CSV table of C-alpha atoms and ligand atoms in Angstrom, one decimal:
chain,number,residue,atom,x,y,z
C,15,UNK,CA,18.2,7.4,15.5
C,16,UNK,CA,16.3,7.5,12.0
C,17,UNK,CA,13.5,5.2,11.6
C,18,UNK,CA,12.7,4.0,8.2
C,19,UNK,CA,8.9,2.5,6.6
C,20,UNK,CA,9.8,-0.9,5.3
C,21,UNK,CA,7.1,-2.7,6.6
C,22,UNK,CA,4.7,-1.8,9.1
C,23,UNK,CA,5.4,-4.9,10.7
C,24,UNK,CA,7.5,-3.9,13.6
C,25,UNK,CA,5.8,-0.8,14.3
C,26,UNK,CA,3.0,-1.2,17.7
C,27,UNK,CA,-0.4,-1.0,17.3
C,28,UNK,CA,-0.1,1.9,19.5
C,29,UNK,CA,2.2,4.1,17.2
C,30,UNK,CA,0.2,2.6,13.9
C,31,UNK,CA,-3.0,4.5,15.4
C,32,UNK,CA,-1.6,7.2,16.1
C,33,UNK,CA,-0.1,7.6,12.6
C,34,UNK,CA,-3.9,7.1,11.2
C,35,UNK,CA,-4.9,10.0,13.6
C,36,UNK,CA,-2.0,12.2,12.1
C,37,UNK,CA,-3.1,11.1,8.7
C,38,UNK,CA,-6.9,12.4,9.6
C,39,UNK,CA,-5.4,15.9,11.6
C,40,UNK,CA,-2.9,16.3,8.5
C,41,UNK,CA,-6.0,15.8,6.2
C,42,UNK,CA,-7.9,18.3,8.7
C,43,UNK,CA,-5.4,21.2,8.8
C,44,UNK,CA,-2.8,20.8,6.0
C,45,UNK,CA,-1.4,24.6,6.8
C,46,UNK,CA,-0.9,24.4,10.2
C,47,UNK,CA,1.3,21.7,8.5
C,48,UNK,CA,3.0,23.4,5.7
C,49,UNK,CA,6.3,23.9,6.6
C,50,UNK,CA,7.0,20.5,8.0
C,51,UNK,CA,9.5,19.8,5.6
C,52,UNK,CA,10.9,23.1,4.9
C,53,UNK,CA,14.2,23.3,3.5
C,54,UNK,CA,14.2,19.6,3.1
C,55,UNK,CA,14.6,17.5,0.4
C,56,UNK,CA,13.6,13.7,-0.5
C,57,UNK,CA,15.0,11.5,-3.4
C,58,UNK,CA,12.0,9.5,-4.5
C,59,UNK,CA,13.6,6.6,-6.5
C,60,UNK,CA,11.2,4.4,-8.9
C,61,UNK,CA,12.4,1.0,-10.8
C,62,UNK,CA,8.9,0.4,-11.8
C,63,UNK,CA,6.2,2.7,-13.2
C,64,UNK,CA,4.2,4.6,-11.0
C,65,UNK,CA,1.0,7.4,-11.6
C,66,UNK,CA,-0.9,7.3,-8.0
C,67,UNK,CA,2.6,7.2,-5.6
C,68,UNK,CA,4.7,9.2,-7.9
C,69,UNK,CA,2.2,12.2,-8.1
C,70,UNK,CA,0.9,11.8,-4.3
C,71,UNK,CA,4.4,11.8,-3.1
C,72,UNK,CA,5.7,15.1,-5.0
C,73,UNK,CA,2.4,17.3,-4.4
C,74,UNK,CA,2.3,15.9,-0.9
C,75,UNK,CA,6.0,16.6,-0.1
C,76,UNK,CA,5.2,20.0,-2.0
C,77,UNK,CA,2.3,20.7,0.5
C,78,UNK,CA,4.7,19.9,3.5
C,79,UNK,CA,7.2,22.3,2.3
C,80,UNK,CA,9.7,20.1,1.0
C,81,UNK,CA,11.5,19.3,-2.2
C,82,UNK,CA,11.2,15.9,-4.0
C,83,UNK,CA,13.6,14.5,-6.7
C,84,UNK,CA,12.7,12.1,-9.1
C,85,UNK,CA,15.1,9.1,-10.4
C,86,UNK,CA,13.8,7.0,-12.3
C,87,UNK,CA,16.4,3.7,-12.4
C,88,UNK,CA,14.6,2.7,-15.3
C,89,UNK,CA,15.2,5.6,-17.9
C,90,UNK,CA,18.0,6.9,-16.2
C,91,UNK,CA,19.7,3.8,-16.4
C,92,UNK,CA,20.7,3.6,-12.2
C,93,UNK,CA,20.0,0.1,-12.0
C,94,UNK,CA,23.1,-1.9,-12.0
C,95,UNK,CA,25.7,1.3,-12.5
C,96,UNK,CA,26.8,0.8,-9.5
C,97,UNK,CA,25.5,-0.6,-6.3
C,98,UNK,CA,22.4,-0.2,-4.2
C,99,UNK,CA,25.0,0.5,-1.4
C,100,UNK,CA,26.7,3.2,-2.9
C,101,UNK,CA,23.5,4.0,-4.3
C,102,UNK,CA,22.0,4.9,-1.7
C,103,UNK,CA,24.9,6.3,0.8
C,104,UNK,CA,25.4,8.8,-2.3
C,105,UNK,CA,21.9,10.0,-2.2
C,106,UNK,CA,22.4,10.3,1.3
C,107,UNK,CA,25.4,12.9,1.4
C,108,UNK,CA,22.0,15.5,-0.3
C,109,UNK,CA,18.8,14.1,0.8
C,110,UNK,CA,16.6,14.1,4.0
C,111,UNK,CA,15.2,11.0,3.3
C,112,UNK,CA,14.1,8.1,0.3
C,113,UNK,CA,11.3,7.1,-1.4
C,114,UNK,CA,11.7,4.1,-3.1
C,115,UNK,CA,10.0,1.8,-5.1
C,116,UNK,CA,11.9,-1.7,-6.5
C,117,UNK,CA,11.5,-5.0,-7.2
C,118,UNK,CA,13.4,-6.6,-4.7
C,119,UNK,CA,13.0,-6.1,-0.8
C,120,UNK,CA,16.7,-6.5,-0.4
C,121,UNK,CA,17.4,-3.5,-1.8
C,122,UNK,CA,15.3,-1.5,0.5
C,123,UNK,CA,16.9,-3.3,3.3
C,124,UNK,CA,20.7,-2.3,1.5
C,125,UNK,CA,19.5,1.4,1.0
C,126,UNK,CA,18.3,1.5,5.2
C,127,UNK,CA,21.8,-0.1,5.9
C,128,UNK,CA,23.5,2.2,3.9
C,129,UNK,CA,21.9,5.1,4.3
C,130,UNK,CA,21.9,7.2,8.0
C,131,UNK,CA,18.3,8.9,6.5
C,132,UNK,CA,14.6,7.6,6.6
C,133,UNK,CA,13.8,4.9,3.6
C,134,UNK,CA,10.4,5.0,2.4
C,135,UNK,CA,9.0,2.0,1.1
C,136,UNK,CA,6.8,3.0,-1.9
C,137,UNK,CA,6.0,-1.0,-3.0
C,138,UNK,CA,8.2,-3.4,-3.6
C,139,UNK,CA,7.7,-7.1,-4.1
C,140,UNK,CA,6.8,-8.1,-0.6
C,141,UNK,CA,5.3,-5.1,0.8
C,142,UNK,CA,3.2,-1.8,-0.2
C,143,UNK,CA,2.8,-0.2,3.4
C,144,UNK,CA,1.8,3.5,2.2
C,145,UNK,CA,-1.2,2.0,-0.2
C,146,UNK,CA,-2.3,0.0,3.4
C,147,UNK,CA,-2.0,2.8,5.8
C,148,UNK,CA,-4.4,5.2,2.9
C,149,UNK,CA,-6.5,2.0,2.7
C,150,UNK,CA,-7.6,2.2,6.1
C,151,UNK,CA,-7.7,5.6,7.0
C,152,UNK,CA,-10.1,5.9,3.7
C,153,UNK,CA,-12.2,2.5,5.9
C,154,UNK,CA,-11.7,4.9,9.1
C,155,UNK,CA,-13.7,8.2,6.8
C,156,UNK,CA,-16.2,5.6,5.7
C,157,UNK,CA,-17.3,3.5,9.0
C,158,UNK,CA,-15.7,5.9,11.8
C,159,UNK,CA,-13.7,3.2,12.6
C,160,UNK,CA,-11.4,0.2,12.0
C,161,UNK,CA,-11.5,-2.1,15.0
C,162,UNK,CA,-14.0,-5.1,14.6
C,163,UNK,CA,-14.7,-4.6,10.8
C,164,UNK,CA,-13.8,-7.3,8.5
C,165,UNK,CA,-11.8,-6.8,5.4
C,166,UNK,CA,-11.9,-9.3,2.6
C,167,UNK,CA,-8.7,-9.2,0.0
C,168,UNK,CA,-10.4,-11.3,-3.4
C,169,UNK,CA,-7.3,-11.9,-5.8
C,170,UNK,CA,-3.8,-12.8,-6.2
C,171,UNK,CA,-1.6,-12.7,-2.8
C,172,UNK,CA,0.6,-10.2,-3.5
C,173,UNK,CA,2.5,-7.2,-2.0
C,174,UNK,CA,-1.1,-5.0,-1.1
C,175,UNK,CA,-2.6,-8.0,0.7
C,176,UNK,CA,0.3,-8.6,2.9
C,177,UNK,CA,0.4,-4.7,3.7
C,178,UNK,CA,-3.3,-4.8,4.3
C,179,UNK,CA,-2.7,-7.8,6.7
C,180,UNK,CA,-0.2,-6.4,9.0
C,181,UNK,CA,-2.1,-2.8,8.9
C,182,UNK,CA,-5.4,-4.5,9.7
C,183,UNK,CA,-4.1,-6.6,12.3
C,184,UNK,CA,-2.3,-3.6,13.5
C,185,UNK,CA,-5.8,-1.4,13.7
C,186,UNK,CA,-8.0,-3.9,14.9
C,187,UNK,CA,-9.5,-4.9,11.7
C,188,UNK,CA,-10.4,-8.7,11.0
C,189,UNK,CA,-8.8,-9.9,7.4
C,190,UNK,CA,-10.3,-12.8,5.0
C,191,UNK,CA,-7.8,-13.7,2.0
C,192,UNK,CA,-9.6,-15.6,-0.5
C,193,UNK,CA,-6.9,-16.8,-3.6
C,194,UNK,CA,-7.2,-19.2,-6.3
C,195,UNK,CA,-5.3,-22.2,-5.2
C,196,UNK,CA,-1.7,-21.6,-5.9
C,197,UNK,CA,-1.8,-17.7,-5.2
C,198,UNK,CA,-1.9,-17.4,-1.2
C,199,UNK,CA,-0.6,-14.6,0.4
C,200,UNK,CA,3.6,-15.6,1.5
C,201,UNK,CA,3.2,-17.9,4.7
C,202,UNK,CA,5.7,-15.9,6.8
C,203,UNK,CA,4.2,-12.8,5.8
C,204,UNK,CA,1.3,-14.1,7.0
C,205,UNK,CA,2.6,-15.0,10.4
C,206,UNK,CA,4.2,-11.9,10.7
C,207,UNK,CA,0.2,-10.8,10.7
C,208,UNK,CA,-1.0,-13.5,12.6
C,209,UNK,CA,1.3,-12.7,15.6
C,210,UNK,CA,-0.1,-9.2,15.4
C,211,UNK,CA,-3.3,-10.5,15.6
C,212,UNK,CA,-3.2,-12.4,18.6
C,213,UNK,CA,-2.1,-9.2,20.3
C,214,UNK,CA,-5.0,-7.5,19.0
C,215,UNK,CA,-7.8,-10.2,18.6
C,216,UNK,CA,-8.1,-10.1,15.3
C,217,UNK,CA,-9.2,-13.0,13.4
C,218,UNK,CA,-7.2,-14.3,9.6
C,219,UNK,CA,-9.3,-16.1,7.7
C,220,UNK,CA,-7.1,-17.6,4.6
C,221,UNK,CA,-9.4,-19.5,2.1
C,222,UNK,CA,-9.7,-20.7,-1.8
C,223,UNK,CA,-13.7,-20.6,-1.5
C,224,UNK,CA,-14.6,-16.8,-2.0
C,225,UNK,CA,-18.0,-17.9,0.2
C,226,UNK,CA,-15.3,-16.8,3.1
C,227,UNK,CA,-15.9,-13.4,2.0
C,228,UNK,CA,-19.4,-13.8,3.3
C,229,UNK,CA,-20.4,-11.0,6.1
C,230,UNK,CA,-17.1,-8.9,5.4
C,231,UNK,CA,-17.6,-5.3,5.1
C,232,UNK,CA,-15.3,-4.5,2.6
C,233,UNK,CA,-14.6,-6.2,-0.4
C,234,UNK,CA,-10.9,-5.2,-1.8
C,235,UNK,CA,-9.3,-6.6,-5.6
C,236,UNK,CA,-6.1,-5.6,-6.8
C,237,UNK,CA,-4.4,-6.9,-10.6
C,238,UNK,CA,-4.4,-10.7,-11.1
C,239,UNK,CA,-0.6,-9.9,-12.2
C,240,UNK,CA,1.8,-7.4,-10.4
C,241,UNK,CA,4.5,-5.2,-11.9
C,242,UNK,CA,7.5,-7.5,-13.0
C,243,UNK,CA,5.1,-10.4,-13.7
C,244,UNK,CA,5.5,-11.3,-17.3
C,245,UNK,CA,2.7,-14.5,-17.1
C,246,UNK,CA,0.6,-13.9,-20.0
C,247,UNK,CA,-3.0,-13.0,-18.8
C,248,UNK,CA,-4.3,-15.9,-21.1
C,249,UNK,CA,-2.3,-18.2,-18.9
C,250,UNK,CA,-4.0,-17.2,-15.7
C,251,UNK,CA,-7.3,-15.9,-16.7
C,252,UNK,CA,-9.7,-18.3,-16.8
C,253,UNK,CA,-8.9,-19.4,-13.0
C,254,UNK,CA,-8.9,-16.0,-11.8
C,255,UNK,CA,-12.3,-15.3,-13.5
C,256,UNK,CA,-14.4,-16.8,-10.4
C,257,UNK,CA,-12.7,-14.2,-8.4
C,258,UNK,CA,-13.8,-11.4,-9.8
C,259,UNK,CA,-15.3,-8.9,-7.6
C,260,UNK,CA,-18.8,-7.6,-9.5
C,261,UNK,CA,-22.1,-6.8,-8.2
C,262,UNK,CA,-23.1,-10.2,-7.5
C,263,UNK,CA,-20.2,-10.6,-4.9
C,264,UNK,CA,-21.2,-7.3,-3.3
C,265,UNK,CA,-24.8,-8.6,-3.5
C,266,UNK,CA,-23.6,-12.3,-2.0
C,267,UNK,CA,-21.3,-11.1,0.8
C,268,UNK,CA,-23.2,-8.1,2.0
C,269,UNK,CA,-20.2,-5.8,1.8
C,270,UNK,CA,-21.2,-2.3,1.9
C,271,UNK,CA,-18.0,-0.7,-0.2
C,272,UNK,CA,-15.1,-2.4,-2.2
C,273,UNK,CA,-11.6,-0.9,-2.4
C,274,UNK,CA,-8.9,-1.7,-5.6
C,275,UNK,CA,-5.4,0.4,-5.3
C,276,UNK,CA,-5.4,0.7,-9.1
C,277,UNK,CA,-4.5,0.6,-11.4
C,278,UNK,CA,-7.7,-1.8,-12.2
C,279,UNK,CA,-8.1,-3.5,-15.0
C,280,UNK,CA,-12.3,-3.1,-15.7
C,281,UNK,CA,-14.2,-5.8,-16.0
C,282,UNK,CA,-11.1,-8.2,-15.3
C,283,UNK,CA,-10.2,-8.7,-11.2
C,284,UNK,CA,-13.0,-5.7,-10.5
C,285,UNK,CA,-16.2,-4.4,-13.3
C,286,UNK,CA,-16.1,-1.2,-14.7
C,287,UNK,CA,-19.8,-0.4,-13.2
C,288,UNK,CA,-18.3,-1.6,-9.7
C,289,UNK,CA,-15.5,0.7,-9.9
C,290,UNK,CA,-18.1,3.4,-10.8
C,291,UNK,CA,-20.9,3.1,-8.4
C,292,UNK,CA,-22.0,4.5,-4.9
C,293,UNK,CA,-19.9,1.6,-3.5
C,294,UNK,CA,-16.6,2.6,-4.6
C,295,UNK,CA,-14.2,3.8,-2.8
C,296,UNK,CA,-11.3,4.0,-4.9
C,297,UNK,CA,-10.8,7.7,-5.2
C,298,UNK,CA,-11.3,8.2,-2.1
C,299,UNK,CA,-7.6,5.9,-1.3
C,300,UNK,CA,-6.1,7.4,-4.2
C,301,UNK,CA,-6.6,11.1,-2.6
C,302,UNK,CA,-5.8,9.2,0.8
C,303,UNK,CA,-2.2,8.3,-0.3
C,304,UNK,CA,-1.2,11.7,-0.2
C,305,UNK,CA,-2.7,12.2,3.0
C,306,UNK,CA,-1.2,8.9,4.7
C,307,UNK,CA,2.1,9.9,3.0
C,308,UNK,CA,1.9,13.2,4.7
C,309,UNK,CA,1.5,11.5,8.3
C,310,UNK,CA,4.2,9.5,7.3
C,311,UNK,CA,6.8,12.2,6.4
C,312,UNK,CA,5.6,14.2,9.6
C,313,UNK,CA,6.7,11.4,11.4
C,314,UNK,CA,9.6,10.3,10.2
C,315,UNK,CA,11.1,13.9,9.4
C,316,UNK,CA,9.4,16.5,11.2
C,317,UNK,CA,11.4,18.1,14.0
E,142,CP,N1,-1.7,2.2,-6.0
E,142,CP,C1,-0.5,2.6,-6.5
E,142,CP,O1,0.6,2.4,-5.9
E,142,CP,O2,-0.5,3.2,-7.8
E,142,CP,P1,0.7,3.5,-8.7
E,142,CP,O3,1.3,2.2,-9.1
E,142,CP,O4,0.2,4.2,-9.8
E,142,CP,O5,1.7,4.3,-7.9
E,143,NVA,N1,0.1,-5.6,-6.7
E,143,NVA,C1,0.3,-4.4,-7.6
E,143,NVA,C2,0.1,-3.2,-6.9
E,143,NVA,C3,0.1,-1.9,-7.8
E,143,NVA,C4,0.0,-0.7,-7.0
E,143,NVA,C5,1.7,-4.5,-8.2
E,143,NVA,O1,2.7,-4.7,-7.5
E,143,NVA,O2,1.8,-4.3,-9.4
């Protein structure tokens, strides 16, 4: 039966490791690797704009041996010619598997119904699993570990932190979400996690006061306002500014690195100098994608 990457959410704790510890071997030893997806091919399917997935996905596919395909719905007007259905049992009759990135999470859920191949979720407005699983295999490089660090997500509650929550709590790692008031993390999203915890003893702290970042060992920002959000930054700005992460909050919390998916926006939700010091590690989760893609793909397409 195929298995698809919605969400990590119903994936074990078990399995999630082991994916990391693909992701790391991959990383290790990409030739023994190399013809993983020979004579395959993937659809990779965008509605929004994408530099990081887009490029990490066709090179990494490329390094597996496979063939990707790129549709973009927006210039290639897809989106509403017909439906995500026939979409997606079309694509289906030619591809090995999708890669898709949309707005909506239904239509991920329509393309796995309609589709008898592996669906890739490559963000959408709920979820961004392939960002989380780079995120902490780039924390597993940096502290030889995940289990019993604490990561600290400083922003808007949006599709990365709810990844990074069900990831964490899958791999052992304790999660503080600090959000102006107004922009928590989705409650049932957050349950999801919080189940997950309690199966691995990992603590959720969910706070407005960004003093609950205090002690974490990461420090992670993302955009004040995701793809598809058209709230001018005027509009929002001036309550987000208190959560920035800068050197003071590194200074404040003790963190020893900070992570942002990008794209950042410098001196806005993260400083430029941040983003460019010895604490950074956000090209190291940019090259990470590709490597976390790779486990993925082995996975959910190799023989
Ligand atoms: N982090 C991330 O997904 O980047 P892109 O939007 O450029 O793909
Ligand atoms: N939260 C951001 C992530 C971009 C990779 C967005 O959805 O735009």
């Amino acid at each position: 039966m195929k298995q698809d990457l919605l969400t990590f959410a119903s994936w074990s704790p078990e399995e999630v490791k082991s994916l990391l510890e693909l992701a790391v071997t991959i990383k290790q030893t990409p030739t023994a690797y190399n013809q993983v997806l020979a004579g395959k091919s993937i659809v990779a399917l965008f509605e929004k704009p994408s530099l990081r997935t887009r490029v990490s996905f066709d090179i990494g596919i490329n390094k597996l041996g496979g063939h990707m395909v790129y549709l973009d719905a927006q210039s290639g007007k897809l989106a509403g010619r017909e439906d995500n259905v026939d979409t997606a049992a079309n694509l289906a009759c030619w591809a090995d598997a999708i890669v898709a990135r949309v707005f909506s999470h239904e239509t991920l859920e329509q393309f796995s119904s309609a589709a008898n191949i592996p669906v890739i979720n490559a963000l959408c407005d709920k979820y961004h699993p392939c960002q989380g699983l780079a995120d902490y295999l780039t924390m597993f490089e940096a502290f030889g570990k995940t289990e019993g660090l604490t990561m600290a997500y400083i922003g808007d509650g949006n599709n990365v932190t709810h990844s990074l929550l069900i990831v964490g709590a899958l791999l052992g790692c304790h999660q503080v979400v600090v959000t102006p008031a107004g922009h928590e993390a989705d409650p049932s999203i957050v349950s999801q996690a919080q189940d997950i915890a309690a199966q691995t003893g990992v603590k959720i702290v969910q706070s407005n006061d960004i003093d609950a970042a205090i002690g974490a060992d990461v420090l992670y920002a993302d955009t004040w306002l995701s793809m598809g959000d058209d709230t001018p930054l005027e509009a929002i700005k001036d309550k987000f500014m208190p959560y920035q992460v800068n050197e003071a909050l590194m200074e404040k919390t003790g963190a020893k690195y900070v992570m942002h998916c990008q794209p950042a926006h410098r001196d806005l939700e993260i400083t430029g100098s941040l983003i460019d010091s010895d604490k950074s590690l956000l090209m190291q989760e940019a090259e990470n994608r590709m490597h976390a893609q790779n486990a993925i793909l082995t996975k959910l397409l190799g023989s």
